[in-house]
């Protein structure tokens, strides 16, 4: 994890908007390019709010030192995005967009929960070694 900034580094202030922008772009590529839906300004704004919220929470926790949480949650987000995009090409009678988004949400939340568990275990190991 040497590519991640250290805790309380000012580089996290750069990572957060870049992370939000990349996530937002991936969400709108899925919706408007892969699903071929009409452009909608309110939907663009909702995706921007979702990406910004995820980025702020995740990068703020990374800034506090939860780099393992950042890494595992990002892996969950990428897996969710991949599954969401894979659902685009399945015949689901018009439910592809909802099923894909639910898969994205479940993998994101699952990655966050797994990251919290990993951070807790890591904290317990460090505490036990120092005692």
PDB file of C-alpha atoms in Angstrom:
ATOM      1  CA  UNK A   1       0.000   0.000   0.000  1.00  0.00           C
ATOM      2  CA  UNK A   2       2.933   2.289  -0.586  1.00  0.00           C
ATOM      3  CA  UNK A   3       0.970   4.151  -3.273  1.00  0.00           C
ATOM      4  CA  UNK A   4      -1.500   5.450  -0.674  1.00  0.00           C
ATOM      5  CA  UNK A   5      -0.676   8.620   1.240  1.00  0.00           C
ATOM      6  CA  UNK A   6       0.146   8.333   4.909  1.00  0.00           C
ATOM      7  CA  UNK A   7      -2.329   9.304   7.612  1.00  0.00           C
ATOM      8  CA  UNK A   8      -3.068  13.019   7.809  1.00  0.00           C
ATOM      9  CA  UNK A   9      -1.154  13.691   4.587  1.00  0.00           C
ATOM     10  CA  UNK A  10      -2.225  16.626   2.431  1.00  0.00           C
ATOM     11  CA  UNK A  11      -2.227  14.313  -0.596  1.00  0.00           C
ATOM     12  CA  UNK A  12      -5.591  12.961   0.578  1.00  0.00           C
ATOM     13  CA  UNK A  13      -7.058  16.353  -0.403  1.00  0.00           C
ATOM     14  CA  UNK A  14      -6.048  15.564  -3.991  1.00  0.00           C
ATOM     15  CA  UNK A  15      -7.158  11.929  -3.841  1.00  0.00           C
ATOM     16  CA  UNK A  16     -10.730  12.728  -2.751  1.00  0.00           C
ATOM     17  CA  UNK A  17     -11.817  14.838  -5.757  1.00  0.00           C
ATOM     18  CA  UNK A  18      -9.962  12.604  -8.224  1.00  0.00           C
ATOM     19  CA  UNK A  19     -11.606   9.520  -6.692  1.00  0.00           C
ATOM     20  CA  UNK A  20     -15.027  11.183  -6.898  1.00  0.00           C
ATOM     21  CA  UNK A  21     -14.478  12.241 -10.509  1.00  0.00           C
ATOM     22  CA  UNK A  22     -13.360   8.782 -11.645  1.00  0.00           C
ATOM     23  CA  UNK A  23     -16.260   7.090  -9.854  1.00  0.00           C
ATOM     24  CA  UNK A  24     -18.725   9.610 -11.311  1.00  0.00           C
ATOM     25  CA  UNK A  25     -17.377   9.078 -14.819  1.00  0.00           C
ATOM     26  CA  UNK A  26     -17.649   5.293 -14.481  1.00  0.00           C
ATOM     27  CA  UNK A  27     -21.248   5.599 -13.273  1.00  0.00           C
ATOM     28  CA  UNK A  28     -22.306   7.884 -16.120  1.00  0.00           C
ATOM     29  CA  UNK A  29     -20.483   5.765 -18.717  1.00  0.00           C
ATOM     30  CA  UNK A  30     -22.512   2.806 -17.513  1.00  0.00           C
ATOM     31  CA  UNK A  31     -25.805   4.654 -17.551  1.00  0.00           C
ATOM     32  CA  UNK A  32     -25.528   6.737 -20.695  1.00  0.00           C
ATOM     33  CA  UNK A  33     -23.100   4.748 -22.868  1.00  0.00           C
ATOM     34  CA  UNK A  34     -23.645   1.095 -21.978  1.00  0.00           C
ATOM     35  CA  UNK A  35     -27.354   1.250 -21.162  1.00  0.00           C
ATOM     36  CA  UNK A  36     -27.893   3.859 -23.902  1.00  0.00           C
ATOM     37  CA  UNK A  37     -30.334   5.932 -21.850  1.00  0.00           C
ATOM     38  CA  UNK A  38     -31.162   9.576 -22.567  1.00  0.00           C
ATOM     39  CA  UNK A  39     -29.086  12.222 -20.799  1.00  0.00           C
ATOM     40  CA  UNK A  40     -30.679  13.653 -17.718  1.00  0.00           C
ATOM     41  CA  UNK A  41     -29.194  16.541 -15.751  1.00  0.00           C
ATOM     42  CA  UNK A  42     -30.844  15.533 -12.437  1.00  0.00           C
ATOM     43  CA  UNK A  43     -29.449  12.016 -12.807  1.00  0.00           C
ATOM     44  CA  UNK A  44     -25.984  13.394 -13.548  1.00  0.00           C
ATOM     45  CA  UNK A  45     -26.256  15.460 -10.364  1.00  0.00           C
ATOM     46  CA  UNK A  46     -27.405  12.429  -8.335  1.00  0.00           C
ATOM     47  CA  UNK A  47     -24.492  10.355  -9.581  1.00  0.00           C
ATOM     48  CA  UNK A  48     -22.154  13.238  -8.748  1.00  0.00           C
ATOM     49  CA  UNK A  49     -23.609  13.423  -5.224  1.00  0.00           C
ATOM     50  CA  UNK A  50     -23.259   9.650  -4.783  1.00  0.00           C
ATOM     51  CA  UNK A  51     -19.664   9.628  -6.023  1.00  0.00           C
ATOM     52  CA  UNK A  52     -18.777  12.648  -3.894  1.00  0.00           C
ATOM     53  CA  UNK A  53     -20.345  11.152  -0.777  1.00  0.00           C
ATOM     54  CA  UNK A  54     -18.555   7.846  -1.208  1.00  0.00           C
ATOM     55  CA  UNK A  55     -15.286   9.644  -1.902  1.00  0.00           C
ATOM     56  CA  UNK A  56     -15.548  11.959   1.099  1.00  0.00           C
ATOM     57  CA  UNK A  57     -16.326   9.135   3.512  1.00  0.00           C
ATOM     58  CA  UNK A  58     -13.699   6.777   2.153  1.00  0.00           C
ATOM     59  CA  UNK A  59     -10.896   9.312   1.775  1.00  0.00           C
ATOM     60  CA  UNK A  60     -11.642  10.923   5.147  1.00  0.00           C
ATOM     61  CA  UNK A  61     -11.234   7.529   6.772  1.00  0.00           C
ATOM     62  CA  UNK A  62      -8.049   7.043   4.774  1.00  0.00           C
ATOM     63  CA  UNK A  63      -6.843  10.425   5.999  1.00  0.00           C
ATOM     64  CA  UNK A  64      -7.457   9.205   9.548  1.00  0.00           C
ATOM     65  CA  UNK A  65      -5.223   6.211   8.842  1.00  0.00           C
ATOM     66  CA  UNK A  66      -7.656   3.490   7.732  1.00  0.00           C
ATOM     67  CA  UNK A  67      -5.715   2.672   4.590  1.00  0.00           C
ATOM     68  CA  UNK A  68      -6.701  -0.993   4.658  1.00  0.00           C
ATOM     69  CA  UNK A  69     -10.358   0.048   4.780  1.00  0.00           C
ATOM     70  CA  UNK A  70      -9.769   2.312   1.773  1.00  0.00           C
ATOM     71  CA  UNK A  71      -8.155  -0.493  -0.196  1.00  0.00           C
ATOM     72  CA  UNK A  72     -10.780  -3.163   0.543  1.00  0.00           C
ATOM     73  CA  UNK A  73     -13.712  -0.810  -0.042  1.00  0.00           C
ATOM     74  CA  UNK A  74     -12.206   0.338  -3.336  1.00  0.00           C
ATOM     75  CA  UNK A  75     -11.872  -3.319  -4.358  1.00  0.00           C
ATOM     76  CA  UNK A  76     -15.557  -3.789  -3.479  1.00  0.00           C
ATOM     77  CA  UNK A  77     -16.507  -0.720  -5.515  1.00  0.00           C
ATOM     78  CA  UNK A  78     -14.554  -1.994  -8.525  1.00  0.00           C
ATOM     79  CA  UNK A  79     -16.132  -5.450  -8.228  1.00  0.00           C
ATOM     80  CA  UNK A  80     -19.570  -3.839  -7.952  1.00  0.00           C
ATOM     81  CA  UNK A  81     -18.923  -1.660 -10.986  1.00  0.00           C
ATOM     82  CA  UNK A  82     -17.748  -4.681 -12.947  1.00  0.00           C
ATOM     83  CA  UNK A  83     -20.833  -6.668 -12.024  1.00  0.00           C
ATOM     84  CA  UNK A  84     -23.074  -3.688 -12.732  1.00  0.00           C
ATOM     85  CA  UNK A  85     -21.574  -3.385 -16.206  1.00  0.00           C
ATOM     86  CA  UNK A  86     -21.854  -7.155 -16.756  1.00  0.00           C
ATOM     87  CA  UNK A  87     -25.572  -7.012 -15.932  1.00  0.00           C
ATOM     88  CA  UNK A  88     -25.967  -4.504 -18.757  1.00  0.00           C
ATOM     89  CA  UNK A  89     -25.647  -7.281 -21.327  1.00  0.00           C
ATOM     90  CA  UNK A  90     -27.972  -9.781 -19.652  1.00  0.00           C
ATOM     91  CA  UNK A  91     -31.576 -10.009 -20.712  1.00  0.00           C
ATOM     92  CA  UNK A  92     -33.536  -9.080 -17.595  1.00  0.00           C
ATOM     93  CA  UNK A  93     -36.697  -7.648 -19.178  1.00  0.00           C
ATOM     94  CA  UNK A  94     -35.700  -4.067 -18.462  1.00  0.00           C
ATOM     95  CA  UNK A  95     -34.416  -4.637 -14.924  1.00  0.00           C
ATOM     96  CA  UNK A  96     -30.720  -4.516 -15.909  1.00  0.00           C
ATOM     97  CA  UNK A  97     -30.169  -1.011 -14.571  1.00  0.00           C
ATOM     98  CA  UNK A  98     -31.765  -1.689 -11.179  1.00  0.00           C
ATOM     99  CA  UNK A  99     -30.137  -5.100 -10.733  1.00  0.00           C
ATOM    100  CA  UNK A 100     -26.781  -3.634 -11.696  1.00  0.00           C
ATOM    101  CA  UNK A 101     -27.078  -0.720  -9.301  1.00  0.00           C
ATOM    102  CA  UNK A 102     -28.145  -3.014  -6.457  1.00  0.00           C
ATOM    103  CA  UNK A 103     -25.131  -5.227  -7.145  1.00  0.00           C
ATOM    104  CA  UNK A 104     -22.926  -2.134  -7.058  1.00  0.00           C
ATOM    105  CA  UNK A 105     -24.459  -1.023  -3.760  1.00  0.00           C
ATOM    106  CA  UNK A 106     -24.140  -4.482  -2.188  1.00  0.00           C
ATOM    107  CA  UNK A 107     -20.490  -4.876  -3.196  1.00  0.00           C
ATOM    108  CA  UNK A 108     -19.689  -1.348  -2.025  1.00  0.00           C
ATOM    109  CA  UNK A 109     -21.293  -1.919   1.371  1.00  0.00           C
ATOM    110  CA  UNK A 110     -19.815  -5.418   1.587  1.00  0.00           C
ATOM    111  CA  UNK A 111     -16.352  -4.043   0.835  1.00  0.00           C
ATOM    112  CA  UNK A 112     -16.841  -1.368   3.480  1.00  0.00           C
ATOM    113  CA  UNK A 113     -17.912  -3.960   6.071  1.00  0.00           C
ATOM    114  CA  UNK A 114     -14.992  -6.231   5.169  1.00  0.00           C
ATOM    115  CA  UNK A 115     -12.640  -3.251   5.384  1.00  0.00           C
ATOM    116  CA  UNK A 116     -13.961  -2.319   8.827  1.00  0.00           C
ATOM    117  CA  UNK A 117     -13.469  -5.909   9.962  1.00  0.00           C
ATOM    118  CA  UNK A 118      -9.921  -5.987   8.570  1.00  0.00           C
ATOM    119  CA  UNK A 119      -9.075  -2.658  10.237  1.00  0.00           C
ATOM    120  CA  UNK A 120     -10.462  -3.958  13.544  1.00  0.00           C
ATOM    121  CA  UNK A 121      -8.393  -7.129  13.328  1.00  0.00           C
ATOM    122  CA  UNK A 122      -5.296  -5.138  12.372  1.00  0.00           C
ATOM    123  CA  UNK A 123      -5.875  -2.799  15.332  1.00  0.00           C
ATOM    124  CA  UNK A 124      -6.252  -5.752  17.713  1.00  0.00           C
ATOM    125  CA  UNK A 125      -3.026  -7.344  16.424  1.00  0.00           C
ATOM    126  CA  UNK A 126      -1.088  -4.078  16.861  1.00  0.00           C
ATOM    127  CA  UNK A 127      -2.545  -3.578  20.330  1.00  0.00           C
ATOM    128  CA  UNK A 128      -1.681  -7.114  21.387  1.00  0.00           C
ATOM    129  CA  UNK A 129       1.906  -6.789  20.132  1.00  0.00           C
ATOM    130  CA  UNK A 130       2.443  -3.515  21.977  1.00  0.00           C
ATOM    131  CA  UNK A 131       1.093  -4.885  25.268  1.00  0.00           C
TER     132      UNK A 131
END
